[in-house]
mmCIF file of C-alpha atoms and ligand atoms in Angstrom:
data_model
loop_
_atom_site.group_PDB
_atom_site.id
_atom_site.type_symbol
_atom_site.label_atom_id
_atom_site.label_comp_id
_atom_site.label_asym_id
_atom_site.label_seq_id
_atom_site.Cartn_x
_atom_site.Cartn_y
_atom_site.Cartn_z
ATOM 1 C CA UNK A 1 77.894 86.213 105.507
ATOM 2 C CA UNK A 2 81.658 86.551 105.827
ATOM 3 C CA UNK A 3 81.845 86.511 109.529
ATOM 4 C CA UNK A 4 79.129 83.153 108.790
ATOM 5 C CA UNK A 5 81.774 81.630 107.111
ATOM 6 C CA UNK A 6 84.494 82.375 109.366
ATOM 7 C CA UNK A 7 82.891 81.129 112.277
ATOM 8 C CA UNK A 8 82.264 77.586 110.350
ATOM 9 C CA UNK A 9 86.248 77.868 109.880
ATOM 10 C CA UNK A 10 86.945 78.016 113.416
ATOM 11 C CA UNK A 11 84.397 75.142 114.643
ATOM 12 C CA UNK A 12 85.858 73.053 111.936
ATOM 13 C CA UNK A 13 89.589 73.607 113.127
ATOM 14 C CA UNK A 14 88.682 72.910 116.602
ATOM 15 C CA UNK A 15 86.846 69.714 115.831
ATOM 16 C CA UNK A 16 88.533 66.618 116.435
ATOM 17 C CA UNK A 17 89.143 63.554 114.082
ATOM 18 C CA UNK A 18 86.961 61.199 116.009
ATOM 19 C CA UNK A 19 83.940 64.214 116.205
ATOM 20 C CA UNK A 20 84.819 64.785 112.319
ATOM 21 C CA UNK A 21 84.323 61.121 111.565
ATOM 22 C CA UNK A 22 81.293 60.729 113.872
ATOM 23 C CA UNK A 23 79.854 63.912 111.684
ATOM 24 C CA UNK A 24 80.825 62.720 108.394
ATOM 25 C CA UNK A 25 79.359 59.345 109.138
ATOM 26 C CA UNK A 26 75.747 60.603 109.766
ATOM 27 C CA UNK A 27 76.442 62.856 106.718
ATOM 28 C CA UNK A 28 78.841 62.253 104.306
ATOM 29 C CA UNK A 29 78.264 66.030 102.448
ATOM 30 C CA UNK A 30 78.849 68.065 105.415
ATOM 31 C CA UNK A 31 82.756 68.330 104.585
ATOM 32 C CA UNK A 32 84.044 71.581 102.742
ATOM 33 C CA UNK A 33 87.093 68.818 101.437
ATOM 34 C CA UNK A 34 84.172 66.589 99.806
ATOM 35 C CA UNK A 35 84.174 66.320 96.427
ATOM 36 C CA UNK A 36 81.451 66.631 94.428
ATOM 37 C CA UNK A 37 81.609 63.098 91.805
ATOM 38 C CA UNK A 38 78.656 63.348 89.825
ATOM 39 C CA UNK A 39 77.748 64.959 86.464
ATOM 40 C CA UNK A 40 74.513 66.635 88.258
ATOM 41 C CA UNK A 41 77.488 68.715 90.654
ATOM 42 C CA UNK A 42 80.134 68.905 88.763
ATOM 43 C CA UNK A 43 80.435 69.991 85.185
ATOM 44 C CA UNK A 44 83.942 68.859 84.800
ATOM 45 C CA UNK A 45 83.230 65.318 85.903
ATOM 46 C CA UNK A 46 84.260 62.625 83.240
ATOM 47 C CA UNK A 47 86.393 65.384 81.355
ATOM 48 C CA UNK A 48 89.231 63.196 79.507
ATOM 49 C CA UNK A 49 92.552 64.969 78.559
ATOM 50 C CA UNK A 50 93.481 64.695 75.263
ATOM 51 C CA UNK A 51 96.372 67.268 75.148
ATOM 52 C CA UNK A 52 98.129 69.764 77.569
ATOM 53 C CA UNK A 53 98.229 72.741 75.089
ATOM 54 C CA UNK A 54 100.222 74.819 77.014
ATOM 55 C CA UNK A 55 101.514 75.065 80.558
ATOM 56 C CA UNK A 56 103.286 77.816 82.840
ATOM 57 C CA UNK A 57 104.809 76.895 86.314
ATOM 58 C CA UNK A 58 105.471 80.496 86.685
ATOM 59 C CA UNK A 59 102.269 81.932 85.967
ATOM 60 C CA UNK A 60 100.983 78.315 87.940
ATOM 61 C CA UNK A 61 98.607 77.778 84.969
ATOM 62 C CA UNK A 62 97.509 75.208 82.744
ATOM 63 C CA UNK A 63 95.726 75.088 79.325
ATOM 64 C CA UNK A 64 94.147 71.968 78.641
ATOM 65 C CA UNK A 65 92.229 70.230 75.743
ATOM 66 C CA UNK A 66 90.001 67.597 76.220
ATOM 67 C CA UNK A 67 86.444 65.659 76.008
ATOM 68 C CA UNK A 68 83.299 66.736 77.983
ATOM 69 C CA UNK A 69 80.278 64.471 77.135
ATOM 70 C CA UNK A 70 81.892 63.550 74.172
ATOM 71 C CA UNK A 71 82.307 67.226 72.926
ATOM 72 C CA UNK A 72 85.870 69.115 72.456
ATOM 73 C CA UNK A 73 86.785 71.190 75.279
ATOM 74 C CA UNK A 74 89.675 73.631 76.877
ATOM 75 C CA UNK A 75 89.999 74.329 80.339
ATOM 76 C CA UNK A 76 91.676 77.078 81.639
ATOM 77 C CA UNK A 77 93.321 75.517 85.072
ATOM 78 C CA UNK A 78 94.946 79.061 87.485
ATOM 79 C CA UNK A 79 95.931 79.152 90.872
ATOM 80 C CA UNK A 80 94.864 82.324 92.217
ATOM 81 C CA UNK A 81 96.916 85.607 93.706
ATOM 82 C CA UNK A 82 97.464 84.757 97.620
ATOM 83 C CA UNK A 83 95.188 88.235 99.242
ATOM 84 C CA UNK A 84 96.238 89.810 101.937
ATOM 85 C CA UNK A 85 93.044 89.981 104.385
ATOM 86 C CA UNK A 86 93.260 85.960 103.996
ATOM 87 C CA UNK A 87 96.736 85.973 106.162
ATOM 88 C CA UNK A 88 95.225 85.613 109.276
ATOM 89 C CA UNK A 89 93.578 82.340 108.377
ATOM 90 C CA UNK A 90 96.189 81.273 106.425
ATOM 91 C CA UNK A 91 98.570 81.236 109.398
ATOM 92 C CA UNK A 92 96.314 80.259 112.104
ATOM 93 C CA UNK A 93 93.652 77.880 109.745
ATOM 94 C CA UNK A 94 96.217 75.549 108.127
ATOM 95 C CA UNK A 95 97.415 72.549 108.416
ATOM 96 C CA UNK A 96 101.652 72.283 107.848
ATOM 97 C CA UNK A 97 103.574 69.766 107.457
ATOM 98 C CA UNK A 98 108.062 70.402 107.308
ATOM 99 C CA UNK A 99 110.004 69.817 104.434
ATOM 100 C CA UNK A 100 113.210 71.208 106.072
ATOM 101 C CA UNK A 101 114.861 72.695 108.528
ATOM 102 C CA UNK A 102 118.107 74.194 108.465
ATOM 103 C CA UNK A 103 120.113 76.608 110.933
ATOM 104 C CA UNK A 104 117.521 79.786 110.533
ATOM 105 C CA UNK A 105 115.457 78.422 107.275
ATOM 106 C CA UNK A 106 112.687 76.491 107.119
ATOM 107 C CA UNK A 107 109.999 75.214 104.015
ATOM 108 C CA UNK A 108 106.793 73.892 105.142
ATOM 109 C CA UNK A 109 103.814 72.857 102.553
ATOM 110 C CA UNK A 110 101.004 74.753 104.237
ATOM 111 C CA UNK A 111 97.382 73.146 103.440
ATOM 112 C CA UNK A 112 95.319 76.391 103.813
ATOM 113 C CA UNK A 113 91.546 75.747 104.318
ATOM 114 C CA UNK A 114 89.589 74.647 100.907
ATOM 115 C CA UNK A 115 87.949 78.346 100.435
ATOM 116 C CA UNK A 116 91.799 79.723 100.490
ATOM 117 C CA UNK A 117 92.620 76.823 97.762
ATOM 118 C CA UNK A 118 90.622 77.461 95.410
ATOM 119 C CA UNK A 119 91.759 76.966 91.344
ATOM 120 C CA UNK A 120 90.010 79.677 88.906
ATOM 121 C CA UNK A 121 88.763 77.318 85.695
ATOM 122 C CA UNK A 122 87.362 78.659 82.820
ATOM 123 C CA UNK A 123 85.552 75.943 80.468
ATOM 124 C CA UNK A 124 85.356 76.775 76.610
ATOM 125 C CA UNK A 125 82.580 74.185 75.564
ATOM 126 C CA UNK A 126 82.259 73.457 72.940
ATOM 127 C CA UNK A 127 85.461 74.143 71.665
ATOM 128 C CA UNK A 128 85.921 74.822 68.170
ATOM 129 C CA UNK A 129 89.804 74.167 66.454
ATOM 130 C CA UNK A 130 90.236 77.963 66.986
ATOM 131 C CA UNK A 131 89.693 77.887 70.498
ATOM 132 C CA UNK A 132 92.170 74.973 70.717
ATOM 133 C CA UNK A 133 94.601 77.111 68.355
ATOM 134 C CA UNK A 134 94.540 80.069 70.344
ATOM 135 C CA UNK A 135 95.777 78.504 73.463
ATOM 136 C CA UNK A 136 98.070 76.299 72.230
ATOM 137 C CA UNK A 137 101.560 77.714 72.819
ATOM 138 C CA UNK A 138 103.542 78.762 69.551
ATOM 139 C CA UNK A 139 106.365 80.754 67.810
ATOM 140 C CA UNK A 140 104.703 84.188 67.245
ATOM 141 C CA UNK A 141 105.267 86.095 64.407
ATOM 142 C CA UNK A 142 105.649 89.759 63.960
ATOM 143 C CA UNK A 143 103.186 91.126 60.966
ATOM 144 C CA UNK A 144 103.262 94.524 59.589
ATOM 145 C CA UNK A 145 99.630 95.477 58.057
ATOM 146 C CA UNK A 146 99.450 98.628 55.897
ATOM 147 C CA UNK A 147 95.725 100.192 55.158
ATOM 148 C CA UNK A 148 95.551 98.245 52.233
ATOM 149 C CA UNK A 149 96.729 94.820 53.533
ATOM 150 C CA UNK A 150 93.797 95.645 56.015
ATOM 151 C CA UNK A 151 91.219 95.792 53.392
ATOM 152 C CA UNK A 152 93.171 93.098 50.872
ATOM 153 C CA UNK A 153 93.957 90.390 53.382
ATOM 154 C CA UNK A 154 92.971 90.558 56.842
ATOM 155 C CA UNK A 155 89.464 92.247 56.306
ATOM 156 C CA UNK A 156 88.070 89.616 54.369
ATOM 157 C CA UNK A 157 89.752 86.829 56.086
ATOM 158 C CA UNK A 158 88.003 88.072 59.343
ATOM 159 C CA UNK A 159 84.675 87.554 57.583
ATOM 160 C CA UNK A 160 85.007 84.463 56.702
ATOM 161 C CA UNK A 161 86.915 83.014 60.076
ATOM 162 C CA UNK A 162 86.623 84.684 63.366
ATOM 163 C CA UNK A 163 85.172 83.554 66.935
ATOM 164 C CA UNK A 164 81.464 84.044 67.524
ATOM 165 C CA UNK A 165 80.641 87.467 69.200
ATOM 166 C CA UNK A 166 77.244 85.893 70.765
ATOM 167 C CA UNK A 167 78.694 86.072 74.042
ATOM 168 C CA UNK A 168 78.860 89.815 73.343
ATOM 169 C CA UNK A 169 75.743 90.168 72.339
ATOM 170 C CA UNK A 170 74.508 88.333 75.081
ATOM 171 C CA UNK A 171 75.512 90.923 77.476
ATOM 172 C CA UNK A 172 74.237 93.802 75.555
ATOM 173 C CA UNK A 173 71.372 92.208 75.788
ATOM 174 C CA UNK A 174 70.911 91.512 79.340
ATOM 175 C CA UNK A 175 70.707 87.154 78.703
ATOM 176 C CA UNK A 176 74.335 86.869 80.437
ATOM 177 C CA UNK A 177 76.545 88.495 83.357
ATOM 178 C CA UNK A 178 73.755 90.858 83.608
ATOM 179 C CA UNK A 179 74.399 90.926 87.382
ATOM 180 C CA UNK A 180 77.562 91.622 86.494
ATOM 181 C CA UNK A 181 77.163 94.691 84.680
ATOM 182 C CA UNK A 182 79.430 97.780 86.817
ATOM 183 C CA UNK A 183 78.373 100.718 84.529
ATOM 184 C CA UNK A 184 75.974 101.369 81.860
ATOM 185 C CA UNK A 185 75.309 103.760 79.443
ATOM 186 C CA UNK A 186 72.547 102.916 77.300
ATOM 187 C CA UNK A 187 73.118 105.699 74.585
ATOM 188 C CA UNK A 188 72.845 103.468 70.954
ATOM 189 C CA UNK A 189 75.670 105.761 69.640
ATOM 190 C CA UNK A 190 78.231 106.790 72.093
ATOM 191 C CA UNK A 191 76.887 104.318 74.932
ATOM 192 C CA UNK A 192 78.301 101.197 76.359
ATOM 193 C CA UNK A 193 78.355 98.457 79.029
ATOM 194 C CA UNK A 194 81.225 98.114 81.346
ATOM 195 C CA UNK A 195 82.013 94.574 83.280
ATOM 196 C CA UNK A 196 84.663 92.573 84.549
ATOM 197 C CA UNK A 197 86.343 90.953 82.278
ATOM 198 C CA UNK A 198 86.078 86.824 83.032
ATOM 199 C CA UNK A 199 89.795 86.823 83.538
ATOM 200 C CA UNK A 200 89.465 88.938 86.351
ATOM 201 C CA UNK A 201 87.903 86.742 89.345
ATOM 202 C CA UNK A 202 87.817 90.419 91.163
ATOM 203 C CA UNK A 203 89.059 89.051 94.676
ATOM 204 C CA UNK A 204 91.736 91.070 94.579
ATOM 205 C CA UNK A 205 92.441 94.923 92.600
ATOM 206 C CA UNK A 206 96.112 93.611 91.376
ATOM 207 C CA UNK A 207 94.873 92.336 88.926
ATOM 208 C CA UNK A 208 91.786 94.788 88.145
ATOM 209 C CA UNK A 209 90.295 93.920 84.730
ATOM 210 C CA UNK A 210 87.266 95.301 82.863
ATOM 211 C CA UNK A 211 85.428 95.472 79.696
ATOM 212 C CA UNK A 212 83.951 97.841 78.141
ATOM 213 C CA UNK A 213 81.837 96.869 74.795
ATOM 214 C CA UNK A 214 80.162 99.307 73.153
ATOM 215 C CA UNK A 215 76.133 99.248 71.781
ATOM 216 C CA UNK A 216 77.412 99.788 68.589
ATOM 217 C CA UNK A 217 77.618 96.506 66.385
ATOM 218 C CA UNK A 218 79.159 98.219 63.418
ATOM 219 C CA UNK A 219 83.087 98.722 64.921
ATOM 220 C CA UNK A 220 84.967 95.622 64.685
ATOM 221 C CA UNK A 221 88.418 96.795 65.927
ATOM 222 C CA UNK A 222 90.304 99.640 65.468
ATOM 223 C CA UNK A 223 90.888 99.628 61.881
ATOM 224 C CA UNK A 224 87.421 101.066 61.642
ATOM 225 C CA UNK A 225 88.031 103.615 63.965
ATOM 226 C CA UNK A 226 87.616 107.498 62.684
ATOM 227 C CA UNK A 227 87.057 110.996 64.055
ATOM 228 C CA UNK A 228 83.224 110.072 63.975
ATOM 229 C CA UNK A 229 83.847 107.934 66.857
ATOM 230 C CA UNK A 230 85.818 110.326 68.943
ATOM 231 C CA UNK A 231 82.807 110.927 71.233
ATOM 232 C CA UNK A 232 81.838 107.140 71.828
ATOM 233 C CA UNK A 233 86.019 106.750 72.881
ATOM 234 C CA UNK A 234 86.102 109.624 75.362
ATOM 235 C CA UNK A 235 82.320 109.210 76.904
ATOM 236 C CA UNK A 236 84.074 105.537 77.551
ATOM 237 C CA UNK A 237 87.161 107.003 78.591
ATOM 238 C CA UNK A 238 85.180 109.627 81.318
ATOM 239 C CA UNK A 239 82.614 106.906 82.176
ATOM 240 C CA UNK A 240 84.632 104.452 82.667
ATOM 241 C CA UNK A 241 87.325 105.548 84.476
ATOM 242 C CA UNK A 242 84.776 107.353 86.739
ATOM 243 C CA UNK A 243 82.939 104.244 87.452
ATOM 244 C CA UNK A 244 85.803 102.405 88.215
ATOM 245 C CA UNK A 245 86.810 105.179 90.428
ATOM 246 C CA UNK A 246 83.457 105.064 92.430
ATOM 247 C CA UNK A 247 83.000 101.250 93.040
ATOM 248 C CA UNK A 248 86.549 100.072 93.226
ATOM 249 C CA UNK A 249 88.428 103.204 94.646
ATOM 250 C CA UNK A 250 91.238 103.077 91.599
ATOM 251 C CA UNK A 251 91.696 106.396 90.479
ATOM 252 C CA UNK A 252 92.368 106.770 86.523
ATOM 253 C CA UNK A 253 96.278 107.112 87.058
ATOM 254 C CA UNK A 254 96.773 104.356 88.449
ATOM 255 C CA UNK A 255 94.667 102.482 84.799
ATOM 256 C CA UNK A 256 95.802 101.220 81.589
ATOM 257 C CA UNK A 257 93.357 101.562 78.952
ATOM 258 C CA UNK A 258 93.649 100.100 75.773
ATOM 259 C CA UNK A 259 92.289 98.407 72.366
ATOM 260 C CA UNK A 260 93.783 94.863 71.402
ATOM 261 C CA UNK A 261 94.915 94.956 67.436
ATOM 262 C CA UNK A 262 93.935 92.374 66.337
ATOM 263 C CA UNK A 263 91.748 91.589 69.258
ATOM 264 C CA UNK A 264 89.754 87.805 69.181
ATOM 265 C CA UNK A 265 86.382 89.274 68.886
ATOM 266 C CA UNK A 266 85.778 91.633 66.244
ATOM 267 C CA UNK A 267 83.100 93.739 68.276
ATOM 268 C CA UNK A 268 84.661 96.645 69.776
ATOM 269 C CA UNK A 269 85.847 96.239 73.262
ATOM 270 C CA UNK A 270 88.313 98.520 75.483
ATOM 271 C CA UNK A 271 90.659 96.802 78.129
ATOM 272 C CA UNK A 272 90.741 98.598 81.659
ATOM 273 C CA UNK A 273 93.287 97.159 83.899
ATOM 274 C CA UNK A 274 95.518 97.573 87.247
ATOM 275 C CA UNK A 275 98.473 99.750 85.540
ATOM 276 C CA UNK A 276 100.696 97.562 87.203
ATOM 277 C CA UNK A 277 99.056 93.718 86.267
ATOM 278 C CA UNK A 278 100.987 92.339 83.275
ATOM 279 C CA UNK A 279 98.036 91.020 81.883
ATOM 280 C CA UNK A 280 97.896 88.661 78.679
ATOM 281 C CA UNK A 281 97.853 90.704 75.308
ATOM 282 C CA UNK A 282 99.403 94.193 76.994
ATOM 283 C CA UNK A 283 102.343 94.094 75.410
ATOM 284 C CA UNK A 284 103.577 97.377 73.100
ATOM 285 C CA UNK A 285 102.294 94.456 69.980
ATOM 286 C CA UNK A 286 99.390 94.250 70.983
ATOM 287 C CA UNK A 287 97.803 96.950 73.113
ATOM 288 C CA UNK A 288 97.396 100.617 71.588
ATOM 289 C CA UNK A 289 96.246 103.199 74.405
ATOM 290 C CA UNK A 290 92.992 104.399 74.187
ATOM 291 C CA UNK A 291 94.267 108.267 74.898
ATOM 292 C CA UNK A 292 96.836 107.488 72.050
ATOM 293 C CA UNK A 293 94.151 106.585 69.984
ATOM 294 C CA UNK A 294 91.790 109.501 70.761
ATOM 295 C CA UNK A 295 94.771 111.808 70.031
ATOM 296 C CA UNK A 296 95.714 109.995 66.584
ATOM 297 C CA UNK A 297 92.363 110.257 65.272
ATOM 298 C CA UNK A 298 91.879 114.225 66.443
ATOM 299 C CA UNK A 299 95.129 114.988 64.524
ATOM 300 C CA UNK A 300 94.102 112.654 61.401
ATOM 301 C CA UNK A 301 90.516 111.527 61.189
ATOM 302 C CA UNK A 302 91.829 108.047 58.684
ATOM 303 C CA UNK A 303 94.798 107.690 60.981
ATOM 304 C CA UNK A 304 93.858 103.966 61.210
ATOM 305 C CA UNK A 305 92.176 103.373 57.760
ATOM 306 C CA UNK A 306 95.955 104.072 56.624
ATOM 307 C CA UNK A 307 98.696 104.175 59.022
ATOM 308 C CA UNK A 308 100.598 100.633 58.800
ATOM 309 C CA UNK A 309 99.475 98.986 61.978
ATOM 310 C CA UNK A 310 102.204 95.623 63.373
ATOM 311 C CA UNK A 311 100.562 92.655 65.632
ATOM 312 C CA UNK A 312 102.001 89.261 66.434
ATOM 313 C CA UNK A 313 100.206 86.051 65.019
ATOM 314 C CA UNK A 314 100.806 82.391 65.812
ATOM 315 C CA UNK A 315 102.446 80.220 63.532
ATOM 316 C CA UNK A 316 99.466 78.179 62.511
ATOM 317 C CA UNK A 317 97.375 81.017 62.574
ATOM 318 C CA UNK A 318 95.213 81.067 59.054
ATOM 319 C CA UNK A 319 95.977 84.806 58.764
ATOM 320 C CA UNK A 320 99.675 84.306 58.612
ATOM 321 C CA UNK A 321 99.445 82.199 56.030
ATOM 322 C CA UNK A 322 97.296 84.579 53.797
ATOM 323 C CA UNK A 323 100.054 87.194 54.496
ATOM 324 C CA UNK A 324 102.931 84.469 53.493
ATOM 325 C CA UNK A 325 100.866 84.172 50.150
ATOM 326 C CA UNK A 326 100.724 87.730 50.040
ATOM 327 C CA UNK A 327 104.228 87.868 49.749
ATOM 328 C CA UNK A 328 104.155 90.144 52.969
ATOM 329 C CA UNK A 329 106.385 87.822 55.095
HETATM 330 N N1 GTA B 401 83.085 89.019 80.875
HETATM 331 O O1 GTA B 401 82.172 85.512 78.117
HETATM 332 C C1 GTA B 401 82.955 86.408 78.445
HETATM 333 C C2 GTA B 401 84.211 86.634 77.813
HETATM 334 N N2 GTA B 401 84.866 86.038 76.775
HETATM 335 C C3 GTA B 401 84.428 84.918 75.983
HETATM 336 C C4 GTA B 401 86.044 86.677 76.577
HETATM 337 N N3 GTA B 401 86.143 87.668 77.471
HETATM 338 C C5 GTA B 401 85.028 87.673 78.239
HETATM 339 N N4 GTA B 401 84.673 88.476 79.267
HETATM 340 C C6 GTA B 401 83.474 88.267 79.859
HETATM 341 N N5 GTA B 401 82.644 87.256 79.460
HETATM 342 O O2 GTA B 401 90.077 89.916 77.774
HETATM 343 C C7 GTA B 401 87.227 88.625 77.570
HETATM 344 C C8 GTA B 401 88.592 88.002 77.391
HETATM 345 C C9 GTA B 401 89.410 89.154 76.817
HETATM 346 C C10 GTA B 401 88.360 90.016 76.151
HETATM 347 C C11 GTA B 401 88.478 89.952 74.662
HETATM 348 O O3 GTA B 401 87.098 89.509 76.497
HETATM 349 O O4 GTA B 401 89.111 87.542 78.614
HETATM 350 P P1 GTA B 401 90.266 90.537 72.856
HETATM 351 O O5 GTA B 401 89.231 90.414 71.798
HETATM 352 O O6 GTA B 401 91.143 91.729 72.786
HETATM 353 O O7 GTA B 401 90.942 89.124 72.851
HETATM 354 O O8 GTA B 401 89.629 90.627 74.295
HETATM 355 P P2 GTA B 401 92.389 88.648 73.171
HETATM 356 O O9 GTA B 401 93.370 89.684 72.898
HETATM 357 O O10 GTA B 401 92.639 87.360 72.460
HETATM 358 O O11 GTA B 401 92.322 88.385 74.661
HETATM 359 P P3 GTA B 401 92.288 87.041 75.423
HETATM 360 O O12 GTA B 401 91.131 86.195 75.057
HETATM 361 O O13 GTA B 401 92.362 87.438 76.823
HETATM 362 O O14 GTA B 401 93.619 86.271 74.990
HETATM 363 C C12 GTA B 401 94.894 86.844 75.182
HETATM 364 C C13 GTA B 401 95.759 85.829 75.878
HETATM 365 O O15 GTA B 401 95.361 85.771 77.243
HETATM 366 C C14 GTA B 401 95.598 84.402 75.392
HETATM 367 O O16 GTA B 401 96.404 84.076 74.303
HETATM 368 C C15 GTA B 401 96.013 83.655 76.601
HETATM 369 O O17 GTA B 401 97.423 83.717 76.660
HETATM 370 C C16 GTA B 401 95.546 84.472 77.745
HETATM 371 N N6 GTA B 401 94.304 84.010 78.341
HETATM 372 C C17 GTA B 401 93.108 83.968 77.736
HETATM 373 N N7 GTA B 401 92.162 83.526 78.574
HETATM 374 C C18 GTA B 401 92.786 83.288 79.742
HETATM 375 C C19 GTA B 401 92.332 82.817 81.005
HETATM 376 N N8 GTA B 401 91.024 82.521 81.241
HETATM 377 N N9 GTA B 401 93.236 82.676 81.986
HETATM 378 C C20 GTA B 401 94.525 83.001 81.784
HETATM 379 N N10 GTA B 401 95.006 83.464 80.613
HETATM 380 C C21 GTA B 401 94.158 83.601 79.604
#
């Protein structure tokens, strides 16, 4: 298929406006650059921006809110990491046009063919106010939770408020991504599915990431984490790593592997990624290692029912507030 589409690269670069017209004439759809302007081929068609909630020219994306069929939205706008066994077409397959010239410098803007251009969008729809929260950037605020703020405060503020897990379930399940699915083990107890994670549009290993969610649908985070799961976390650790290993050639040293506290979804998930990818939500407030973890809880079994455990929250974030009232902040 790849050498397909290469060859459909070449004929198209050879072809010459007046043969280009004379084939778009007879049909208008033959043209990678068409656009597809209906609802029936493209979701995103009619989608009115209400706000830009946050935008990053360094990270070259954009997080927008907005109407689809009249229902709340965010779309997740990201230009994608340049690969390197695209250079060849990039050099020889685009068009360029100068910006400059100057003694030995240069800047062009290179048009790359459309497959080399694409934009990865992810569509949240609907969106609920949470959704819209969570990507809106804000002042983040450093909380420190003891055990007993867990079970006071957060614990049953999670109950009451937190993003729907059905996705989740879905692919325990098999009704989404199944074709996805890199790894499985099916055991009910210490057993788990491992994927890519939809941030990860796996063109590239830079920026390798993975999920692993486990069977179990009693573990919401870490804070319920005790020796009893130590061998669910290491048959994920040995699994994992070796399946990543086998189908993507990265070797478990060269892997960061970590729990989110507090993660978004309140099923529990471990993070695999590319030990060098700065990925969202790494950070030493965020991201607890998973051999960290295993070690903590085979020195103390209720290390995490009552260590004090810190995590940034957003300034609107309901959570916050309940710790303001607390008197905690
Ligand atoms: N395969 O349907 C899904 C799916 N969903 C709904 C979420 N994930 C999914 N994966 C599959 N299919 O890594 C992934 C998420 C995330 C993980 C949940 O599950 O991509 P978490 O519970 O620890 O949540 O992990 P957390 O910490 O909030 O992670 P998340 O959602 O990645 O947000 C962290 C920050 O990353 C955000 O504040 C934002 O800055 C950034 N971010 C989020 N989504 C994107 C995106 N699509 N592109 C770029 N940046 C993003």
């Amino acid at each position: 298929a790849e050498s397909g589409k290469r060859e459909v690269d070449f004929a198209d670069r050879n072809e010459t406006d007046a043969a280009k017209a004379k084939r778009l004439k007879n049909d208008p759809n033959s043209d990678q650059d068409n656009h597809n302007n209906s609802a029936s081929e493209n979701p995103l068609f009619g989608f009115k921006t209400t706000t830009v909630l946050r935008d990053s020219a360094r990270e070259k994306n954009m997080f927008v809110h907005g109407k689809l069929n009249d229902q709340d939205a965010v779309i997740i706008l990201e230009k994608t990491p340049i690969r390197e066994d695209t250079l060849l077409e990039i050099f020889n397959g685009s068009r360029l046009k100068l910006d400059m010239r100057n003694d030995i410098y240069s800047t062009y803007q290179l048009q790359p063919p459309a497959h080399l251009n694409e934009i990865k969008t992810t569509v949240v729809c609907p969106a609920t106010e949470k959704h819209v929260k969570k990507y809106l950037r804000q002042e983040t605020y450093l909380v420190q939770e003891t055990g007993e703020d867990y079970r006071s405060i957060t614990l049953p503020y999670i109950q009451s408020q937190s993003f729907s897990v059905q996705w989740v379930y879905n692919i325990l399940e098999k009704k989404a991504e199944a074709e996805r699915i890199v790894y499985e083990d099916p055991d009910q107890d210490v057993g788990f599915v491992l994927l890519p994670d939809f941030k990860w549009d796996q063109k590239q290993l830079d920026d390798l990431h993975l999920i692993a969610i486990v069977h179990r649908r009693d573990i919401k985070s870490l804070r319920d984490l005790t020796a009893l799961h130590l061998p669910l976390l290491t048959n994920i650790r040995k699994l994992g790593e070796e399946s990543i290993l086998k189908r993507y050639g990265v070797a478990a040293s060269k892997l960061k592997v970590y729990l989110h506290y507090q993660p978004s979804y309140y099923h529990l998930h471990i993070h695999f990624n590319a030990l060098s990818y700065e990925a969202p939500g790494c950070g030493v407030e965020h991201a607890h290692l998973l051999s960290d973890i295993i070690q903590n809880l085979q020195a103390d079994s209720q290390y995490y029912h009552s260590r004090s455990l810190s995590f940034p929250l957003r300034a609107d974030e309901g959570l916050l507030s309940k710790f303001k009232d607390a008197g905690k902040l």
